[in-house]
Amino acid sequence: MLHKFAPVLGLCFMLFCAPITHAQNIAAVSSPADTVLANYYHQAIGYSSGLYSGIEYKPHSPVITGIPFYASNNWVKGTVIYNDVAYNDVLMKYDLVDDQLIALLYNQALPYVLNQSKVRAFDLANHHFVYAVKDSLQKQSFTDGYYEQLYNGKTMVLARYEKKILESGNATSLESKYDDRTRYYIKSQGLYYAVSSNGSVANALADKKKLIQQYLKSNHIKINKNSPDALVQVATYYDTLTN
């Protein structure tokens, strides 16, 4: 039966295996026509699709209060760049406990974990995430993994979302729940800096430290764990100061 799909598969192969330049964003990678071909492609070759190459997802205990995923417990259609190929309308969840991007197989029967080393970026629930890897010169604490990209200019502002499982009680009455945590980072000159205060932001942008301090003061900006918009504002200003 496969020979009946040969012309379409050949076209799909050319569309999906062409390299994607770093200047492109996910939304611009595939047209509606490409999406139709992608759906036909997955139905035609099933497990042979390059996207379906991960391990089976192991769910967390259902007795834990809350959900382990980003935004929703439901499967949400999103876009992922995997092995430099853009796949649209993929049913996905993002597990914040284990930092895993999960997708459903083409027959929607089995959730599996996408290989992080092959994921460049993904869009989920109208948010853009990238897989960030620290430089060999990185001395500050930084964990390779998925981060929401809040700003991408000469500098970059990233948010790291995590969920920890907290346990309370005793051996006879143990309760567990998910605890949300968010950390913010600025990437400047190839290095990632954790930022949570005016001082840490100024230190991250050290080559313009005095100007950043003046900007923060004159604009009455106070950086804290709940001010991602302020971080984007400062990063945008910093980029105007550099060539």
Short mmCIF file of C-alpha atoms in Angstrom, two decimals:
data_model
loop_
_atom_site.label_atom_id
_atom_site.label_comp_id
_atom_site.label_asym_id
_atom_site.label_seq_id
_atom_site.Cartn_x
_atom_site.Cartn_y
_atom_site.Cartn_z
CA MET A 1 0.00 0.00 0.00
CA LEU A 2 2.90 2.36 0.67
CA HIS A 3 3.56 2.91 -3.05
CA LYS A 4 0.21 4.74 -3.27
CA PHE A 5 1.61 7.43 -0.98
CA ALA A 6 4.99 7.72 -2.69
CA PRO A 7 4.38 11.03 -4.57
CA VAL A 8 2.98 12.74 -1.46
CA LEU A 9 5.67 11.30 0.80
CA GLY A 10 8.35 12.55 -1.55
CA LEU A 11 6.91 16.05 -1.43
CA CYS A 12 6.52 15.85 2.34
CA PHE A 13 10.11 14.69 2.68
CA MET A 14 11.36 17.75 0.81
CA LEU A 15 9.18 20.09 2.88
CA PHE A 16 9.95 18.67 6.29
CA CYS A 17 13.60 17.77 5.93
CA ALA A 18 14.80 21.14 4.62
CA PRO A 19 16.99 22.93 7.21
CA ILE A 20 15.43 25.88 9.03
CA THR A 21 17.51 29.01 9.52
CA HIS A 22 17.85 30.53 12.99
CA ALA A 23 16.34 33.78 11.72
CA GLN A 24 12.96 32.12 11.22
CA ASN A 25 10.41 31.87 14.01
CA ILE A 26 8.15 28.88 14.40
CA ALA A 27 5.03 30.64 13.18
CA ALA A 28 6.69 31.44 9.87
CA VAL A 29 8.11 27.98 9.19
CA SER A 30 5.07 26.14 7.85
CA SER A 31 2.14 27.36 5.78
CA PRO A 32 -1.43 25.99 6.08
CA ALA A 33 -0.75 23.86 3.00
CA ASP A 34 2.35 22.44 4.69
CA THR A 35 0.24 21.55 7.73
CA VAL A 36 -2.21 19.58 5.57
CA LEU A 37 0.69 17.69 4.03
CA ALA A 38 2.17 17.10 7.48
CA ASN A 39 -1.05 15.51 8.69
CA TYR A 40 -1.24 13.32 5.58
CA TYR A 41 2.43 12.45 5.99
CA HIS A 42 2.04 11.28 9.60
CA GLN A 43 -1.04 9.22 8.76
CA ALA A 44 0.75 7.61 5.83
CA ILE A 45 3.99 6.55 7.53
CA GLY A 46 3.03 6.47 11.23
CA TYR A 47 5.93 5.39 13.43
CA SER A 48 8.44 6.07 10.66
CA SER A 49 7.95 9.84 11.11
CA GLY A 50 11.07 11.53 12.49
CA LEU A 51 9.05 13.14 15.25
CA TYR A 52 8.18 9.85 16.94
CA SER A 53 11.54 8.91 18.35
CA GLY A 54 11.23 9.44 22.10
CA ILE A 55 10.74 7.21 25.11
CA GLU A 56 7.42 6.38 26.74
CA TYR A 57 6.23 8.99 29.24
CA LYS A 58 5.88 7.84 32.85
CA PRO A 59 3.08 9.85 34.53
CA HIS A 60 3.23 11.13 38.08
CA SER A 61 1.07 9.74 40.86
CA PRO A 62 -2.58 10.82 40.49
CA VAL A 63 -2.87 11.37 44.26
CA ILE A 64 -0.61 14.45 44.14
CA THR A 65 -2.66 17.63 44.47
CA GLY A 66 -2.50 19.89 41.42
CA ILE A 67 -1.10 19.25 37.95
CA PRO A 68 2.53 18.74 36.87
CA PHE A 69 2.12 20.49 33.52
CA TYR A 70 2.49 24.00 32.18
CA ALA A 71 -0.81 25.88 31.74
CA SER A 72 -3.16 22.92 31.43
CA ASN A 73 -3.69 19.26 32.21
CA ASN A 74 -5.21 18.84 28.73
CA TRP A 75 -3.43 18.01 25.49
CA VAL A 76 -2.85 21.26 23.59
CA LYS A 77 -1.97 21.63 19.91
CA GLY A 78 1.36 23.32 19.42
CA THR A 79 4.35 23.60 17.12
CA VAL A 80 7.78 22.09 17.73
CA ILE A 81 11.07 22.37 15.85
CA TYR A 82 12.56 18.89 16.10
CA ASN A 83 15.79 18.00 14.32
CA ASP A 84 15.46 21.36 12.53
CA VAL A 85 12.07 20.35 11.11
CA ALA A 86 8.90 22.23 12.09
CA TYR A 87 5.89 20.10 13.05
CA ASN A 88 2.54 21.87 13.43
CA ASP A 89 -0.60 20.88 15.33
CA VAL A 90 1.21 18.41 17.57
CA LEU A 91 -0.72 17.44 20.70
CA MET A 92 1.66 18.28 23.55
CA LYS A 93 2.09 18.82 27.27
CA TYR A 94 5.08 20.33 29.08
CA ASP A 95 5.95 18.50 32.32
CA LEU A 96 7.47 21.06 34.72
CA VAL A 97 8.53 18.48 37.30
CA ASP A 98 10.89 16.61 34.99
CA ASP A 99 11.34 19.33 32.34
CA GLN A 100 9.96 17.07 29.63
CA LEU A 101 8.06 17.93 26.46
CA ILE A 102 5.46 15.21 25.88
CA ALA A 103 3.59 14.43 22.68
CA LEU A 104 1.00 11.90 21.57
CA LEU A 105 1.85 9.33 18.95
CA TYR A 106 0.17 9.73 15.56
CA ASN A 107 -2.68 7.43 16.66
CA GLN A 108 -3.11 9.43 19.92
CA ALA A 109 -2.75 6.24 21.95
CA LEU A 110 0.61 6.63 23.69
CA PRO A 111 2.33 9.70 25.24
CA TYR A 112 6.07 9.86 24.76
CA VAL A 113 8.93 12.22 25.69
CA LEU A 114 10.65 14.17 22.93
CA ASN A 115 14.45 13.98 23.02
CA GLN A 116 15.62 17.32 24.46
CA SER A 117 18.80 17.34 22.40
CA LYS A 118 16.66 17.39 19.24
CA VAL A 119 14.20 20.10 20.34
CA ARG A 120 15.28 23.59 19.35
CA ALA A 121 12.04 25.37 20.28
CA PHE A 122 8.31 24.92 20.70
CA ASP A 123 5.16 27.05 20.92
CA LEU A 124 2.54 25.99 23.46
CA ALA A 125 -0.51 27.89 24.76
CA ASN A 126 0.66 31.05 22.94
CA HIS A 127 4.07 30.98 24.66
CA HIS A 128 7.43 30.46 22.98
CA PHE A 129 9.98 28.13 24.58
CA VAL A 130 13.58 27.40 23.61
CA TYR A 131 16.03 24.75 24.69
CA ALA A 132 18.90 26.68 26.29
CA VAL A 133 22.38 25.24 26.85
CA LYS A 134 25.06 26.93 28.91
CA ASP A 135 28.35 27.95 27.35
CA SER A 136 31.56 26.19 28.39
CA LEU A 137 32.68 29.50 29.95
CA GLN A 138 29.54 29.72 32.11
CA LYS A 139 30.52 29.99 35.78
CA GLN A 140 27.18 31.11 37.16
CA SER A 141 24.66 28.42 38.07
CA PHE A 142 22.50 27.53 35.08
CA THR A 143 20.63 24.36 34.16
CA ASP A 144 20.30 23.26 30.54
CA GLY A 145 16.64 22.84 29.63
CA TYR A 146 13.47 24.49 28.42
CA TYR A 147 12.91 28.19 29.06
CA GLU A 148 10.24 30.60 27.93
CA GLN A 149 11.80 33.25 25.73
CA LEU A 150 10.34 36.56 26.90
CA TYR A 151 12.64 38.78 24.85
CA ASN A 152 15.14 38.04 22.09
CA GLY A 153 17.35 40.90 20.99
CA LYS A 154 21.08 41.41 21.43
CA THR A 155 20.34 40.21 24.92
CA MET A 156 17.75 37.62 25.88
CA VAL A 157 15.28 37.38 28.79
CA LEU A 158 14.22 33.89 29.82
CA ALA A 159 11.84 32.41 32.37
CA ARG A 160 12.43 29.00 33.93
CA TYR A 161 9.28 27.29 35.23
CA GLU A 162 9.52 24.39 37.64
CA LYS A 163 7.24 22.35 39.85
CA LYS A 164 8.50 20.56 42.93
CA ILE A 165 6.62 17.84 44.75
CA LEU A 166 6.18 18.80 48.41
CA GLU A 167 5.21 16.20 50.96
CA SER A 168 3.71 16.79 54.41
CA GLY A 169 2.19 14.69 57.17
CA ASN A 170 3.44 11.39 58.52
CA ALA A 171 3.77 7.75 57.48
CA THR A 172 0.07 7.07 58.07
CA SER A 173 -1.24 10.31 56.52
CA LEU A 174 1.07 11.64 53.81
CA GLU A 175 -0.05 14.43 51.51
CA SER A 176 1.72 15.59 48.37
CA LYS A 177 1.25 18.67 46.20
CA TYR A 178 2.96 20.51 43.36
CA ASP A 179 4.77 23.73 44.26
CA ASP A 180 5.27 26.27 41.45
CA ARG A 181 8.60 28.07 41.09
CA THR A 182 9.77 30.63 38.54
CA ARG A 183 13.24 32.03 37.97
CA TYR A 184 14.35 34.66 35.48
CA TYR A 185 17.58 34.98 33.53
CA ILE A 186 19.26 37.49 31.27
CA LYS A 187 21.59 36.20 28.59
CA SER A 188 24.28 38.77 27.89
CA GLN A 189 27.43 38.27 25.82
CA GLY A 190 26.81 34.54 25.63
CA LEU A 191 26.36 33.94 29.37
CA TYR A 192 23.23 33.42 31.48
CA TYR A 193 22.69 35.41 34.67
CA ALA A 194 20.01 34.75 37.27
CA VAL A 195 18.22 38.03 38.02
CA SER A 196 15.84 38.82 40.85
CA SER A 197 16.72 42.38 41.92
CA ASN A 198 17.96 45.71 40.58
CA GLY A 199 21.48 44.87 41.70
CA SER A 200 21.56 41.49 39.94
CA VAL A 201 20.29 43.05 36.71
CA ALA A 202 22.97 45.76 36.83
CA ASN A 203 25.63 43.12 37.46
CA ALA A 204 24.38 41.01 34.55
CA LEU A 205 24.75 44.05 32.26
CA ALA A 206 28.02 45.07 33.87
CA ASP A 207 29.56 46.84 30.85
CA LYS A 208 26.78 49.46 31.13
CA LYS A 209 26.25 49.12 34.87
CA LYS A 210 26.08 52.81 35.77
CA LEU A 211 23.68 53.61 32.93
CA ILE A 212 21.47 50.66 33.90
CA GLN A 213 21.42 51.79 37.53
CA GLN A 214 20.46 55.31 36.45
CA TYR A 215 17.74 53.95 34.16
CA LEU A 216 16.26 51.80 36.92
CA LYS A 217 16.25 54.72 39.34
CA SER A 218 14.89 57.38 36.99
CA ASN A 219 12.09 55.10 35.78
CA HIS A 220 11.22 53.87 39.28
CA ILE A 221 11.74 50.25 38.24
CA LYS A 222 11.99 47.64 40.95
CA ILE A 223 12.98 44.17 39.77
CA ASN A 224 11.60 41.18 41.65
CA LYS A 225 10.34 37.66 40.93
CA ASN A 226 7.02 39.08 39.70
CA SER A 227 8.33 41.64 37.21
CA PRO A 228 9.15 39.95 33.88
CA ASP A 229 7.85 42.96 31.93
CA ALA A 230 10.33 45.18 33.76
CA LEU A 231 13.17 42.84 32.83
CA VAL A 232 12.16 43.03 29.17
CA GLN A 233 12.03 46.83 29.44
CA VAL A 234 15.55 47.03 30.88
CA ALA A 235 16.97 44.54 28.38
CA THR A 236 15.43 46.50 25.51
CA TYR A 237 17.00 49.71 26.84
CA TYR A 238 20.38 48.02 27.27
CA ASP A 239 20.30 46.87 23.65
CA THR A 240 19.98 50.50 22.52
CA LEU A 241 23.26 51.27 24.29
CA THR A 242 25.29 48.60 22.49
CA ASN A 243 26.49 48.50 18.92
#
